[in-house]
């Protein structure tokens, strides 16, 4: 038998070994692993790339959103403080425009106005009137600051030069951080400027800033240009503490940049509050510190892990399945190849034998003729000394010639394309016919033939004579094997929609495995020493005929138990497609 080429040589490249170096099992294992690797790469690499891109894109999106949040929160906090101050400034303007210095220096009037203002403006601590000389002429509030001299105070000078002034946060005489909103007015008689001043504590600023608190807000506070805190901060300290301000915006811009606190980054928005000495600073959580980012990462990892598991499982299954299918296909191909090889071998031996038979036929005819002539001559020569001996020898010669001719005729019949005439045949009928030829022989040898023939067996299309020869050969062999006293079981059955089968089993001595593999070969016989010598052609002819009819012959045997031949034929179905056309 020729060796088949390694069917999975391409795959063996992945294992780093040539297909010759791998055993068949190793080749399929290697193929399975290669398939596994390729399919894992095809599925998981794009999945990982997509997830990576998703990761980066979402991170970028969150960063942009955090920056936008920081800007928006800073704008709204700034607007809240500006609105508060503008309202207070408007109220003070109304008061200073309505009343004269003398009116307001009257403690009762000032107290009345203070009460009215306090209702509207929360956080207002006191209200006072400061004369042109800087001496506080009237004061309403908890600190009792009447008569204090503010001529050296920065806020007083600033208030004199501007119509309205919002001061930085300072501690002043009361020693408590606060800021003032002061307005100045020219006295029409003295032509000197006097000041109306309202003080507000820094807690009011803290309260307004606290309004901007959101989940992602880290810190919000006010600071002046010199880096003194104007309100309390979560991380930087209380009002009047120092703070290191690294970058300041130009005018009304909002400056947003990334800062680090410990290991985590955050976004800082810095913006000036117009008409005040304050800079608003807002720290917003960085994208990576946000809960939403954390949960996104967890979900992404879980999804990715799940996908890896599912895809991995499917790929493992698929690679096993495909490798199995390849293996099955290769095995089937091997079987078909060896069957074809076997048939080809039989055919070529048959052709060879037929050629030899043809060549031998002529010399045989001459030998037979000459032997006959010699017999005739001896018939005339009555006094020949060795006549009887010669006649005897010539008889043996004639017998041998007849036997040799039988063989050559069978050989020629085996190889010749016999004229076949196909008819629809009921297998049971053929079996009965064949048995009628062999009945006598079987009875003589005390062999019981037991029939189990299925009724209404579908017909097959075959040559009547050839089919008889098939069953004759097989049943004859069974009788030869049993010799005397035994049983032959003949069963016919419909196997499925497509095939019918005949099983012929005998209670003969069985066939040894080493013999079994040769019985279909031409000239293989074990009947060499018997009186009815075998030619070794019966089964090879049978094999060829069955194949020609589209059938199959199989044998199974157990030494000491018996032998069974199973012959299968395709059921004949009328092709109705032509009728309907
Ligand atoms: P032949 O009958 O001339 O020997 P065959 O081709 O018919 O040639 O058979 C080949 C060989 O197969 C036989 O010689 C015999 O050894 C074996 N054989 C065939 N059928 C049987 C059987 N039913 N039981 C035992 N051996 C068998």
XYZ file of C-alpha atoms and ligand atoms in Angstrom:
608
model
C 0.000 0.000 0.000
C 1.302 3.438 -0.839
C 1.678 5.922 1.986
C -0.723 8.857 1.792
C 0.828 12.340 1.848
C 0.511 14.180 5.165
C -2.853 15.897 4.890
C -2.227 18.653 7.411
C 1.219 19.782 6.317
C 0.210 23.480 6.147
C -0.863 23.472 9.753
C 2.265 21.763 10.975
C 4.164 24.980 10.159
C 2.557 26.541 13.224
C 4.043 23.844 15.441
C 7.569 24.466 14.218
C 7.829 20.883 12.944
C 7.533 19.502 9.452
C 4.599 17.189 8.788
C 7.043 14.270 8.427
C 8.259 14.806 11.969
C 4.740 14.509 13.367
C 2.760 11.356 13.969
C -0.866 11.432 12.669
C -2.177 12.137 16.177
C 0.411 14.902 16.607
C -0.551 16.370 13.233
C -4.198 16.748 14.182
C -3.292 18.095 17.591
C -0.983 20.591 15.938
C -3.714 21.477 13.443
C -6.212 21.975 16.269
C -3.786 24.217 18.143
C -2.997 26.176 15.009
C -6.697 26.652 14.288
C -7.182 27.696 17.892
C -4.402 30.272 17.688
C -5.538 31.676 14.359
C -9.180 31.934 15.411
C -8.288 33.416 18.792
C -6.118 35.993 17.054
C -8.846 36.791 14.499
C -11.503 37.286 17.157
C -9.703 38.581 20.221
C -7.273 41.057 18.642
C -10.034 43.212 17.063
C -12.030 42.904 20.296
C -9.063 44.116 22.344
C -8.324 46.962 19.911
C -11.959 48.097 19.980
C -12.020 47.980 23.769
C -8.728 49.906 23.935
C -10.095 52.575 21.608
C -13.291 52.745 23.656
C -11.222 53.158 26.789
C -9.172 56.032 25.340
C -12.208 57.715 23.772
C -14.259 57.577 26.944
C -11.336 58.898 28.988
C -10.950 61.800 26.557
C -14.683 62.451 26.706
C -14.671 62.487 30.504
C -11.690 64.853 30.532
C -13.457 67.248 28.215
C -16.616 66.963 30.278
C -14.698 67.612 33.530
C -13.123 70.724 32.037
C -16.504 71.942 30.776
C -17.989 71.241 34.219
C -15.204 73.212 35.894
C -15.845 76.164 33.562
C -19.595 76.039 34.070
C -19.361 75.730 37.871
C -16.857 78.594 38.070
C -19.099 80.795 35.895
C -22.165 80.106 38.019
C -20.324 80.657 41.347
C -18.938 83.904 39.977
C -22.398 84.983 38.853
C -23.879 84.227 42.301
C -21.308 86.351 44.146
C -21.502 89.153 41.568
C -25.303 89.195 41.821
C -25.151 89.432 45.622
C -22.654 92.275 45.514
C -24.477 94.152 42.766
C -27.715 94.012 44.751
C -25.963 95.259 47.890
C -24.173 97.993 45.952
C -27.462 99.121 44.439
C -29.089 99.304 47.882
C -26.180 101.310 49.326
C -26.261 103.627 46.315
C -29.961 104.262 46.919
C -29.311 105.009 50.613
C -26.376 107.333 49.995
C -28.227 109.108 47.184
C -31.328 109.598 49.334
C -29.789 110.710 52.607
C -27.271 113.411 53.581
C -24.284 112.945 55.865
C -26.206 114.603 58.686
C -29.264 112.383 58.156
C -27.208 109.220 58.367
C -25.041 110.442 61.245
C -28.254 110.259 63.256
C -27.926 106.890 64.942
C -31.648 106.097 64.906
C -32.088 106.688 61.192
C -29.015 104.629 60.401
C -30.274 101.829 62.598
C -33.630 101.857 60.809
C -31.937 101.733 57.427
C -29.598 98.937 58.635
C -32.580 96.831 59.723
C -34.240 97.284 56.349
C -31.047 96.392 54.513
C -30.373 93.337 56.687
C -33.734 91.872 55.762
C -32.739 91.820 52.108
C -29.023 91.269 52.395
C -28.012 88.326 54.471
C -24.518 88.434 55.906
C -24.579 92.166 56.486
C -22.785 92.656 59.814
C -22.860 96.409 60.353
C -23.446 99.755 58.682
C -21.536 102.939 59.431
C -20.957 106.492 58.247
C -17.384 107.787 58.066
C -16.766 111.499 57.747
C -14.264 113.148 55.398
C -11.657 113.084 58.183
C -11.882 109.273 58.455
C -13.655 109.305 61.841
C -16.644 107.008 62.035
C -19.490 109.355 62.943
C -22.246 106.732 63.216
C -22.189 102.914 63.567
C -24.874 100.266 63.784
C -23.664 96.744 64.479
C -22.366 94.375 67.137
C -18.825 95.754 67.539
C -19.402 99.312 68.952
C -16.931 100.990 66.639
C -18.320 104.563 66.813
C -15.577 107.206 66.795
C -12.939 104.928 65.278
C -10.413 106.593 63.021
C -10.150 105.077 59.531
C -8.106 107.860 58.004
C -5.182 105.420 57.514
C -7.299 102.551 56.163
C -6.806 101.540 52.563
C -10.488 100.881 51.993
C -11.372 104.446 53.168
C -8.997 106.037 50.641
C -10.135 103.741 47.845
C -13.786 104.515 48.669
C -13.070 108.270 48.499
C -11.545 107.971 45.052
C -14.227 105.648 43.616
C -17.931 106.007 43.934
C -18.292 102.348 44.974
C -15.634 100.045 46.350
C -15.523 96.392 47.425
C -12.539 95.747 49.674
C -10.321 92.744 50.155
C -10.964 90.637 53.242
C -9.211 92.034 56.333
C -9.550 91.731 60.112
C -9.629 95.467 61.083
C -10.483 96.712 64.575
C -12.870 93.861 65.244
C -10.205 91.266 64.519
C -12.604 89.102 62.520
C -12.124 88.489 58.756
C -14.634 90.562 56.793
C -14.857 92.816 53.782
C -16.578 96.108 53.174
C -18.752 97.557 50.460
C -18.290 101.316 50.675
C -19.802 104.221 48.705
C -18.706 107.866 48.843
C -20.690 111.074 48.342
C -19.720 114.745 48.144
C -21.240 116.913 50.845
C -22.852 119.827 48.964
C -21.934 122.361 51.664
C -18.424 121.398 52.679
C -17.644 119.884 49.265
C -15.838 117.067 51.074
C -16.485 113.373 50.483
C -17.914 111.184 53.170
C -18.392 107.387 53.095
C -21.255 104.949 53.824
C -19.821 101.588 54.659
C -21.390 98.115 54.999
C -19.352 95.205 56.413
C -19.990 91.590 55.457
C -18.379 88.597 57.134
C -16.493 86.003 55.064
C -18.883 83.260 56.111
C -21.381 84.890 53.755
C -18.930 84.344 50.918
C -18.414 80.744 52.084
C -22.172 80.207 52.003
C -22.482 81.493 48.443
C -19.527 79.413 47.293
C -20.992 76.337 48.966
C -23.987 76.646 46.624
C -21.752 75.548 43.797
C -20.907 72.287 45.536
C -21.482 69.305 43.254
C -20.466 65.681 43.458
C -17.392 66.210 41.328
C -16.345 69.491 42.970
C -13.170 69.259 45.016
C -12.764 72.796 46.369
C -13.993 76.352 45.719
C -12.635 79.504 47.323
C -11.614 83.135 46.764
C -8.133 84.538 46.855
C -6.702 88.022 46.210
C -3.837 88.923 43.881
C -1.347 88.718 46.754
C -2.336 85.112 47.458
C -4.332 85.725 50.669
C -7.369 83.484 51.025
C -10.608 85.510 50.980
C -12.834 82.622 51.979
C -12.344 79.210 53.587
C -11.061 76.367 51.466
C -11.444 72.632 51.967
C -7.761 71.975 51.387
C -5.981 75.384 51.540
C -7.043 76.727 54.958
C -9.222 79.558 56.294
C -9.721 83.157 55.217
C -6.550 85.289 55.572
C -4.263 82.198 55.206
C -1.647 82.260 52.474
C -2.087 80.421 49.224
C 0.394 79.781 46.402
C -1.305 81.000 43.236
C 0.673 79.764 40.238
C -1.310 81.089 37.282
C -3.703 84.039 36.894
C -6.121 84.738 34.070
C -6.108 87.859 31.958
C -9.107 90.069 32.759
C -12.386 88.199 32.337
C -10.977 84.938 30.969
C -11.455 81.656 32.787
C -8.192 79.821 32.968
C -8.462 75.996 33.190
C -5.466 73.767 33.748
C -4.587 70.389 35.235
C -3.009 70.222 38.710
C -1.839 67.322 40.862
C -2.802 66.678 44.477
C -0.925 63.622 45.705
C -1.357 60.929 43.051
C -4.577 62.198 41.541
C -5.020 65.005 39.063
C -7.804 67.587 39.038
C -8.844 70.544 36.919
C -8.448 74.046 38.324
C -10.532 76.941 36.993
C -9.310 80.449 37.911
C -11.418 83.521 37.126
C -11.586 87.163 38.240
C -14.793 88.490 39.809
C -15.369 91.822 38.170
C -15.241 95.011 40.302
C -13.786 93.060 43.239
C -10.193 92.297 44.242
C -11.000 88.576 44.176
C -10.047 85.627 42.067
C -12.393 82.660 42.191
C -10.627 79.295 42.270
C -12.530 76.089 41.625
C -11.002 72.603 41.721
C -12.903 69.915 39.796
C -12.232 66.181 40.049
C -10.087 64.810 37.223
C -11.659 62.299 34.844
C -9.797 59.363 36.415
C -10.945 60.228 39.931
C -14.627 60.192 38.996
C -16.928 57.364 40.075
C -18.358 57.127 36.589
C -14.849 56.421 35.239
C -14.281 53.731 37.818
C -17.591 52.021 37.062
C -16.888 52.308 33.308
C -13.557 50.548 33.807
C -15.181 47.786 35.862
C -17.938 47.321 33.268
C -15.462 47.342 30.396
C -13.247 44.772 32.086
C -16.218 42.573 32.963
C -17.601 42.748 29.423
C -14.178 42.091 27.949
C -13.605 39.169 30.318
C -17.011 37.719 29.460
C -16.376 38.140 25.728
C -12.969 36.477 26.095
C -14.580 33.568 27.933
C -17.449 33.102 25.469
C -15.336 33.634 22.340
C -12.500 31.530 23.786
C -14.918 28.701 24.589
C -16.498 28.831 21.149
C -13.112 28.937 19.443
C -11.877 25.946 21.450
C -15.023 24.020 20.532
C -14.848 25.057 16.871
C -11.164 24.195 16.504
C -11.777 20.750 18.027
C -14.833 20.275 15.840
C -13.012 21.320 12.646
C -9.908 19.259 13.450
C -12.242 16.284 14.088
C -13.995 16.851 10.763
C -10.659 17.087 8.941
C -9.567 13.886 10.605
C -12.792 12.109 9.635
C -12.487 13.369 6.056
C -8.869 12.207 5.866
C -9.730 8.813 7.325
C -12.597 8.418 4.868
C -10.275 9.410 2.052
C -7.748 6.821 3.221
C -10.432 4.123 3.243
C -11.624 5.069 -0.246
C -8.030 5.202 -1.473
C -7.214 1.777 -0.101
C -10.454 0.333 -1.516
C -9.658 1.818 -4.916
C -6.128 0.552 -4.636
C -7.444 -2.907 -3.805
C -9.892 -2.895 -6.735
C -7.188 -1.644 -9.081
C -4.900 -4.406 -7.872
C -7.568 -7.014 -8.465
C -8.320 -5.566 -11.886
C -4.679 -5.522 -12.976
C -4.053 -9.040 -11.680
C -7.204 -10.087 -13.520
C -6.021 -8.513 -16.763
C -2.610 -10.088 -16.357
C -4.129 -13.473 -15.653
C -6.461 -13.154 -18.641
C -3.487 -12.403 -20.885
C -1.634 -15.420 -19.550
C -4.749 -17.590 -19.910
C -5.172 -16.515 -23.508
C -1.557 -17.367 -24.297
C -1.793 -20.722 -22.513
C -5.037 -21.708 -24.260
C -3.335 -22.426 -27.612
C -0.519 -24.650 -26.269
C -3.159 -26.401 -24.130
C -5.254 -27.059 -27.216
C -2.172 -28.489 -28.976
C -1.298 -30.669 -25.962
C -4.899 -31.926 -25.771
C -4.983 -32.582 -29.513
C -1.650 -34.378 -29.533
C -2.640 -36.458 -26.510
C -5.873 -37.430 -28.275
C -3.881 -38.339 -31.429
C -1.507 -40.451 -29.371
C -4.494 -42.229 -27.743
C -5.912 -42.920 -31.227
C -2.560 -44.294 -32.393
C -2.315 -46.517 -29.344
C -5.810 -47.786 -30.108
C -4.481 -49.085 -33.427
C -1.153 -50.399 -32.005
C -2.488 -53.381 -30.006
C 0.914 -55.109 -29.538
C 2.766 -52.159 -28.104
C 4.495 -53.296 -24.954
C 3.736 -50.222 -22.840
C 0.332 -49.598 -24.351
C -1.712 -49.752 -21.093
C 0.818 -47.623 -19.218
C 0.875 -45.024 -22.012
C -2.953 -44.971 -22.237
C -3.130 -44.431 -18.507
C -0.570 -41.565 -18.645
C -2.353 -40.001 -21.607
C -5.658 -40.147 -19.695
C -4.022 -38.195 -16.831
C -2.617 -35.768 -19.378
C -6.068 -35.209 -20.879
C -7.541 -34.682 -17.389
C -4.858 -32.108 -16.600
C -5.549 -30.357 -19.908
C -9.287 -30.216 -19.129
C -8.614 -28.845 -15.685
C -6.184 -26.260 -17.032
C -8.733 -25.254 -19.685
C -11.411 -24.820 -17.045
C -9.099 -22.455 -15.217
C -8.202 -20.486 -18.315
C -11.884 -20.206 -19.286
C -12.805 -18.927 -15.862
C -9.918 -16.514 -15.997
C -11.006 -15.203 -19.344
C -14.568 -14.900 -18.090
C -13.314 -12.952 -15.074
C -11.441 -10.429 -17.169
C -13.707 -10.227 -20.208
C -16.363 -7.541 -20.217
C -19.190 -9.986 -20.215
C -22.285 -8.976 -22.043
C -24.602 -8.042 -19.240
C -28.321 -7.737 -19.537
C -29.863 -5.837 -16.698
C -33.308 -6.790 -15.470
C -35.357 -6.133 -12.363
C -34.679 -8.973 -9.977
C -36.180 -10.230 -6.743
C -33.227 -11.402 -4.665
C -35.271 -14.082 -2.912
C -36.078 -15.737 -6.241
C -32.404 -15.883 -7.261
C -31.488 -17.369 -3.878
C -34.143 -20.079 -4.303
C -32.846 -20.857 -7.779
C -29.237 -21.149 -6.625
C -30.275 -23.343 -3.713
C -32.076 -25.691 -6.064
C -28.691 -26.362 -7.793
C -26.934 -27.055 -4.522
C -29.693 -28.827 -2.626
C -28.536 -32.322 -3.475
C -24.939 -31.724 -2.513
C -26.012 -30.129 0.803
C -28.409 -32.971 1.665
C -25.730 -35.530 0.795
C -23.360 -33.879 3.244
C -26.025 -33.430 5.938
C -25.888 -29.654 5.763
C -29.125 -27.833 6.720
C -29.880 -24.692 4.853
C -32.031 -22.333 6.955
C -33.724 -19.512 5.112
C -34.955 -16.263 6.614
C -36.099 -14.310 3.613
C -37.997 -11.075 4.098
C -41.159 -10.891 2.067
C -41.850 -8.099 -0.426
C -38.191 -7.247 -0.707
C -37.647 -4.296 -3.069
C -36.295 -5.253 -6.482
C -32.761 -4.570 -7.649
C -31.477 -4.060 -11.175
C -28.802 -6.613 -12.110
C -27.716 -9.326 -14.502
C -29.515 -12.570 -13.694
C -26.625 -14.904 -14.548
C -24.002 -12.839 -12.741
C -26.125 -12.674 -9.619
C -26.540 -16.463 -9.683
C -22.760 -16.801 -9.977
C -22.236 -14.529 -6.941
C -24.478 -16.582 -4.650
C -23.261 -19.873 -6.090
C -19.638 -18.977 -5.275
C -20.385 -17.894 -1.726
C -22.750 -20.800 -0.859
C -20.418 -23.318 -2.517
C -17.558 -22.029 -0.364
C -19.767 -22.391 2.723
C -20.542 -26.030 1.799
C -16.819 -26.654 1.127
C -15.937 -25.134 4.493
C -18.480 -27.181 6.464
C -17.649 -30.402 4.555
C -20.213 -32.506 6.481
C -22.841 -31.891 9.131
C -23.547 -28.229 9.701
C -25.821 -25.302 8.971
C -25.974 -22.520 6.477
C -28.187 -19.541 7.359
C -29.337 -17.375 4.513
C -31.057 -14.135 5.412
C -32.394 -11.445 3.139
C -33.520 -8.081 4.468
C -34.215 -4.526 3.500
C -31.492 -2.485 5.253
C -32.871 1.008 4.689
C -34.603 2.994 1.942
C -31.619 2.595 -0.303
C -30.246 -0.927 0.176
C -31.144 -4.593 0.521
C -28.791 -7.195 1.907
C -28.214 -10.936 1.897
C -26.242 -12.543 4.719
C -24.840 -16.064 4.250
C -23.344 -17.605 7.378
C -22.001 -21.054 7.884
C -20.950 -23.184 10.816
C -17.640 -24.040 9.156
C -14.199 -23.781 10.774
C -13.971 -19.978 10.200
C -11.094 -18.099 8.629
C -7.925 -17.033 10.452
C -7.299 -13.261 10.333
C -4.089 -13.577 8.261
C -6.048 -15.544 5.629
C -9.132 -13.351 5.799
C -7.309 -10.353 4.381
C -6.371 -12.288 1.212
C -9.501 -14.210 0.306
C -10.663 -11.738 -2.369
C -7.332 -11.863 -4.184
C -7.280 -13.881 -7.448
C -5.653 -17.312 -7.114
C -5.730 -17.220 -3.369
C -6.931 -20.588 -2.179
C -6.474 -22.886 0.781
C -7.964 -25.836 -1.060
C -4.692 -26.912 -2.722
C -4.493 -30.385 -1.183
C -8.126 -31.269 -1.488
C -9.588 -33.662 -3.885
C -11.832 -30.905 -5.313
C -9.034 -28.462 -5.819
C -9.830 -24.750 -5.679
C -8.775 -22.192 -8.267
C -8.792 -19.198 -5.916
C -10.919 -17.251 -8.407
C -14.438 -17.649 -6.938
C -14.370 -14.780 -4.466
C -12.333 -12.436 -6.656
C -14.912 -12.892 -9.434
C -17.703 -12.439 -6.900
C -16.081 -9.256 -5.584
C -15.777 -7.822 -9.111
C -19.382 -8.696 -10.039
C -20.865 -7.251 -6.849
C -18.928 -4.033 -7.343
C -20.071 -3.829 -10.951
C -23.667 -4.014 -9.747
C -23.054 -1.086 -7.383
C -23.091 -3.351 -4.335
C -20.707 -4.244 -1.562
C -19.434 -7.541 -0.144
C -18.096 -7.832 3.401
C -16.894 -10.791 5.407
C -16.534 -11.499 9.101
C -15.281 -14.712 10.562
C -14.347 -16.319 13.832
C -12.161 -19.359 13.917
C -14.081 -22.332 15.318
C -17.456 -20.562 15.021
C -18.052 -19.846 11.343
C -18.028 -17.277 8.589
C -20.572 -14.696 7.418
C -20.621 -12.961 4.057
C -22.852 -9.886 3.806
C -23.702 -8.717 0.328
C -25.527 -5.411 -0.120
C -27.222 -4.132 -3.292
C -28.815 -0.756 -4.080
C -32.608 -0.810 -4.349
C -33.916 0.055 -7.795
C -36.104 3.149 -7.988
C -37.902 4.108 -11.123
C -36.771 7.536 -12.275
C -40.086 9.364 -12.446
C -38.524 12.670 -13.409
C -38.631 11.724 -17.096
C -42.335 10.854 -16.984
C -43.341 14.164 -15.588
C -41.134 16.098 -18.000
P -11.450 -21.324 -3.977
O -12.826 -21.663 -3.435
O -11.239 -21.843 -5.341
O -10.349 -21.659 -3.013
P -12.313 -18.656 -3.550
O -11.840 -17.340 -4.073
O -13.738 -18.937 -3.720
O -11.396 -19.744 -4.140
O -11.984 -18.693 -2.004
C -10.729 -18.336 -1.552
C -10.472 -18.908 -0.179
O -11.313 -18.289 0.782
C -10.798 -20.354 -0.005
O -9.723 -21.194 -0.442
C -11.010 -20.504 1.486
O -9.785 -20.642 2.149
C -11.570 -19.171 1.841
N -13.012 -19.245 2.071
C -13.972 -18.755 1.260
N -15.210 -18.934 1.804
C -15.014 -19.580 2.988
C -15.863 -20.025 4.025
N -17.227 -19.878 3.972
N -15.324 -20.605 5.135
C -13.966 -20.742 5.222
N -13.098 -20.308 4.266
C -13.605 -19.750 3.162
